[in-house]
PDB file of C-alpha atoms in Angstrom:
ATOM      1  CA  UNK N   1      -4.559  44.325 -32.678  1.00 54.00           C
ATOM      2  CA  UNK N   2      -2.817  45.379 -29.391  1.00 55.00           C
ATOM      3  CA  UNK N   3       0.317  47.422 -29.114  1.00 53.00           C
ATOM      4  CA  UNK N   4       2.469  47.265 -26.117  1.00 54.00           C
ATOM      5  CA  UNK N   5       3.946  50.559 -24.675  1.00 57.00           C
ATOM      6  CA  UNK N   6       7.419  49.432 -25.989  1.00 58.00           C
ATOM      7  CA  UNK N   7       6.357  50.213 -29.297  1.00 58.00           C
ATOM      8  CA  UNK N   8       5.175  48.621 -32.444  1.00 63.00           C
ATOM      9  CA  UNK N   9       5.547  44.869 -30.992  1.00 61.00           C
ATOM     10  CA  UNK N  10       2.190  43.004 -30.838  1.00 61.00           C
ATOM     11  CA  UNK N  11       1.151  41.610 -27.669  1.00 62.00           C
ATOM     12  CA  UNK N  12      -0.280  37.992 -27.750  1.00 63.00           C
ATOM     13  CA  UNK N  13      -2.315  36.253 -25.390  1.00 66.00           C
ATOM     14  CA  UNK N  14       0.234  32.934 -24.546  1.00 64.00           C
ATOM     15  CA  UNK N  15      -0.285  31.195 -21.471  1.00 67.00           C
ATOM     16  CA  UNK N  16       2.999  30.033 -19.432  1.00 70.00           C
ATOM     17  CA  UNK N  17       2.269  26.831 -17.971  1.00 75.00           C
ATOM     18  CA  UNK N  18       3.426  26.605 -14.417  1.00 80.00           C
ATOM     19  CA  UNK N  19       3.938  23.765 -12.635  1.00 84.00           C
ATOM     20  CA  UNK N  20       2.020  23.146  -9.614  1.00 85.00           C
ATOM     21  CA  UNK N  21       3.765  23.413  -6.324  1.00 86.00           C
ATOM     22  CA  UNK N  22       4.692  20.336  -4.379  1.00 87.00           C
ATOM     23  CA  UNK N  23       3.659  19.736  -0.790  1.00 83.00           C
ATOM     24  CA  UNK N  24       5.439  20.234   2.273  1.00 87.00           C
ATOM     25  CA  UNK N  25       6.787  17.326   3.781  1.00 83.00           C
ATOM     26  CA  UNK N  26       4.776  17.774   6.962  1.00 85.00           C
ATOM     27  CA  UNK N  27       1.629  17.746   4.768  1.00 83.00           C
ATOM     28  CA  UNK N  28       2.602  14.704   3.068  1.00 82.00           C
ATOM     29  CA  UNK N  29       0.898  11.343   3.855  1.00 84.00           C
ATOM     30  CA  UNK N  30       3.394   9.094   5.884  1.00 89.00           C
ATOM     31  CA  UNK N  31       3.627   5.561   4.275  1.00 94.00           C
ATOM     32  CA  UNK N  32       4.629   2.426   6.303  1.00 95.00           C
ATOM     33  CA  UNK N  33       5.245  -0.945   4.658  1.00 97.00           C
ATOM     34  CA  UNK N  34       4.158  -4.112   6.589  1.00 96.00           C
ATOM     35  CA  UNK N  35       5.635  -7.625   6.023  1.00 95.00           C
ATOM     36  CA  UNK N  36       3.679 -10.450   6.738  1.00 94.00           C
ATOM     37  CA  UNK N  37       3.786 -14.667   6.563  1.00 93.00           C
ATOM     38  CA  UNK N  38       0.880 -16.992   6.015  1.00 90.00           C
ATOM     39  CA  UNK N  39       1.025 -20.079   7.742  1.00 88.00           C
ATOM     40  CA  UNK N  40      -1.387 -22.719   6.565  1.00 84.00           C
ATOM     41  CA  UNK N  41      -2.318 -25.472   9.149  1.00 82.00           C
ATOM     42  CA  UNK N  42      -3.317 -28.212   6.568  1.00 74.00           C
ATOM     43  CA  UNK N  43      -0.142 -27.412   4.398  1.00 61.00           C
ATOM     44  CA  UNK N  44      -0.454 -29.655   1.172  1.00 65.00           C
ATOM     45  CA  UNK N  45       1.791 -27.356  -0.906  1.00 61.00           C
ATOM     46  CA  UNK N  46      -1.410 -26.587  -3.061  1.00 60.00           C
ATOM     47  CA  UNK N  47      -1.803 -23.036  -3.994  1.00 59.00           C
ATOM     48  CA  UNK N  48      -4.504 -21.349  -1.527  1.00 60.00           C
ATOM     49  CA  UNK N  49      -6.040 -19.440  -4.513  1.00 61.00           C
ATOM     50  CA  UNK N  50      -4.957 -17.339  -7.317  1.00 63.00           C
ATOM     51  CA  UNK N  51      -5.431 -13.887  -6.110  1.00 75.00           C
ATOM     52  CA  UNK N  52      -4.449 -13.963  -2.164  1.00 82.00           C
ATOM     53  CA  UNK N  53      -3.179 -10.288  -2.388  1.00 81.00           C
ATOM     54  CA  UNK N  54      -6.887  -9.257  -3.351  1.00 84.00           C
ATOM     55  CA  UNK N  55      -8.408 -11.736  -1.151  1.00 86.00           C
ATOM     56  CA  UNK N  56      -6.230 -10.184   2.092  1.00 88.00           C
ATOM     57  CA  UNK N  57      -7.119  -6.463   0.938  1.00 88.00           C
ATOM     58  CA  UNK N  58     -10.863  -7.198   0.295  1.00 90.00           C
ATOM     59  CA  UNK N  59     -11.080  -8.515   4.161  1.00 90.00           C
ATOM     60  CA  UNK N  60      -9.117  -5.684   5.675  1.00 91.00           C
ATOM     61  CA  UNK N  61     -11.328  -3.749   3.867  1.00 90.00           C
ATOM     62  CA  UNK N  62     -14.380  -5.185   5.139  1.00 92.00           C
ATOM     63  CA  UNK N  63     -13.319  -5.546   8.568  1.00 92.00           C
ATOM     64  CA  UNK N  64     -12.141  -1.437   8.689  1.00 92.00           C
ATOM     65  CA  UNK N  65     -15.465  -0.366   7.004  1.00 90.00           C
ATOM     66  CA  UNK N  66     -15.359   1.969   3.966  1.00 85.00           C
ATOM     67  CA  UNK N  67     -14.099   5.047   5.241  1.00 90.00           C
ATOM     68  CA  UNK N  68     -11.185   3.842   7.494  1.00 89.00           C
ATOM     69  CA  UNK N  69     -10.336   1.222   4.337  1.00 89.00           C
ATOM     70  CA  UNK N  70     -10.315   4.040   2.075  1.00 90.00           C
ATOM     71  CA  UNK N  71      -7.988   6.701   4.654  1.00 92.00           C
ATOM     72  CA  UNK N  72      -5.878   3.650   5.171  1.00 92.00           C
ATOM     73  CA  UNK N  73      -5.078   3.628   1.717  1.00 91.00           C
ATOM     74  CA  UNK N  74      -3.842  -0.182   1.577  1.00 92.00           C
ATOM     75  CA  UNK N  75      -1.935  -1.738  -1.158  1.00 92.00           C
ATOM     76  CA  UNK N  76      -0.260  -4.872  -2.310  1.00 91.00           C
ATOM     77  CA  UNK N  77       3.438  -4.105  -3.006  1.00 91.00           C
ATOM     78  CA  UNK N  78       4.913  -7.627  -3.235  1.00 91.00           C
ATOM     79  CA  UNK N  79       3.957 -11.323  -2.438  1.00 90.00           C
ATOM     80  CA  UNK N  80       6.411 -14.274  -2.847  1.00 88.00           C
ATOM     81  CA  UNK N  81       4.536 -17.444  -3.410  1.00 84.00           C
ATOM     82  CA  UNK N  82       7.333 -19.694  -2.368  1.00 85.00           C
ATOM     83  CA  UNK N  83       7.897 -18.590   1.056  1.00 87.00           C
ATOM     84  CA  UNK N  84       4.415 -16.962   1.349  1.00 88.00           C
ATOM     85  CA  UNK N  85       5.359 -13.534   2.333  1.00 92.00           C
ATOM     86  CA  UNK N  86       4.152 -10.117   1.415  1.00 92.00           C
ATOM     87  CA  UNK N  87       4.448  -6.716   1.650  1.00 94.00           C
ATOM     88  CA  UNK N  88       1.459  -4.168   2.266  1.00 94.00           C
ATOM     89  CA  UNK N  89       1.795  -0.320   2.081  1.00 95.00           C
ATOM     90  CA  UNK N  90      -0.598   1.540   4.556  1.00 95.00           C
ATOM     91  CA  UNK N  91      -0.766   5.175   5.971  1.00 95.00           C
ATOM     92  CA  UNK N  92       1.012   5.396   9.188  1.00 93.00           C
ATOM     93  CA  UNK N  93      -1.866   5.839  11.481  1.00 93.00           C
ATOM     94  CA  UNK N  94      -3.342   2.726  10.435  1.00 94.00           C
ATOM     95  CA  UNK N  95      -0.484   0.115  10.789  1.00 95.00           C
ATOM     96  CA  UNK N  96      -2.209  -1.406  14.196  1.00 95.00           C
ATOM     97  CA  UNK N  97      -5.402  -1.484  13.085  1.00 94.00           C
ATOM     98  CA  UNK N  98      -3.987  -3.382   9.491  1.00 94.00           C
ATOM     99  CA  UNK N  99      -2.137  -5.451  11.939  1.00 94.00           C
ATOM    100  CA  UNK N 100      -5.230  -6.562  13.809  1.00 94.00           C
ATOM    101  CA  UNK N 101      -7.177  -7.150  10.511  1.00 93.00           C
ATOM    102  CA  UNK N 102      -4.352  -9.489   9.384  1.00 93.00           C
ATOM    103  CA  UNK N 103      -4.809 -11.457  12.921  1.00 92.00           C
ATOM    104  CA  UNK N 104      -8.522 -11.743  12.419  1.00 93.00           C
ATOM    105  CA  UNK N 105      -8.326 -13.454   9.084  1.00 90.00           C
ATOM    106  CA  UNK N 106      -8.424 -17.399   9.927  1.00 88.00           C
ATOM    107  CA  UNK N 107      -9.632 -19.105   6.611  1.00 85.00           C
ATOM    108  CA  UNK N 108      -9.043 -18.466   2.925  1.00 82.00           C
ATOM    109  CA  UNK N 109     -11.747 -20.680   1.167  1.00 77.00           C
ATOM    110  CA  UNK N 110     -11.696 -23.899   3.048  1.00 79.00           C
ATOM    111  CA  UNK N 111      -8.176 -23.887   4.120  1.00 82.00           C
ATOM    112  CA  UNK N 112      -7.301 -22.591   7.849  1.00 87.00           C
ATOM    113  CA  UNK N 113      -4.561 -20.143   7.666  1.00 88.00           C
ATOM    114  CA  UNK N 114      -2.852 -17.605  10.418  1.00 91.00           C
ATOM    115  CA  UNK N 115      -1.299 -14.608   8.907  1.00 92.00           C
ATOM    116  CA  UNK N 116       1.154 -12.952  11.225  1.00 93.00           C
ATOM    117  CA  UNK N 117       3.310  -9.636  10.722  1.00 94.00           C
ATOM    118  CA  UNK N 118       6.882  -9.906  10.634  1.00 93.00           C
ATOM    119  CA  UNK N 119       8.007  -6.447  10.538  1.00 94.00           C
ATOM    120  CA  UNK N 120       6.779  -2.469   9.940  1.00 96.00           C
ATOM    121  CA  UNK N 121       9.289  -0.395   8.198  1.00 95.00           C
ATOM    122  CA  UNK N 122       9.106   3.030   6.720  1.00 94.00           C
ATOM    123  CA  UNK N 123      11.163   2.249   3.741  1.00 94.00           C
ATOM    124  CA  UNK N 124      10.563  -0.395   1.376  1.00 94.00           C
ATOM    125  CA  UNK N 125      14.144  -1.475   1.109  1.00 94.00           C
ATOM    126  CA  UNK N 126      14.460  -2.380   4.883  1.00 94.00           C
ATOM    127  CA  UNK N 127      10.906  -4.162   4.313  1.00 93.00           C
ATOM    128  CA  UNK N 128      12.566  -6.147   1.499  1.00 93.00           C
ATOM    129  CA  UNK N 129      15.428  -7.023   3.515  1.00 93.00           C
ATOM    130  CA  UNK N 130      13.120  -8.404   6.269  1.00 92.00           C
ATOM    131  CA  UNK N 131      11.040 -10.393   4.222  1.00 89.00           C
ATOM    132  CA  UNK N 132      14.093 -11.786   2.492  1.00 89.00           C
ATOM    133  CA  UNK N 133      16.157 -12.429   6.061  1.00 84.00           C
ATOM    134  CA  UNK N 134      13.046 -14.543   7.281  1.00 68.00           C
ATOM    135  CA  UNK N 135      12.910 -17.101   4.686  1.00 54.00           C
TER     136      UNK N 135
END
């Protein structure tokens, strides 16, 4: 047993859990929220597919490629089936590329569609307002 220099108190080998330092604000990734709407040309009020968000993200991933899709960090935030509007979260440097990808999607299954970008914001609250305002 080891004794400290202060007397006869035993020295223990306990580790102190330290919190990891947070990133500086300049080093954090900046997110943008892209609000989009889907227009269907042969509108029969039938659901397009059950997982339209996954389809849009997969199409953007295939159009961007493996590396850019990973850096863009595309993530679905919400989708309103009634009004056919949704919000995607994207890295700020890839907003223009995502807009192009959304414009290039012309078909889902056998239905002809058009995806328009309505609004881009850095705050989720403003994006939700823009999504609800247009409906």
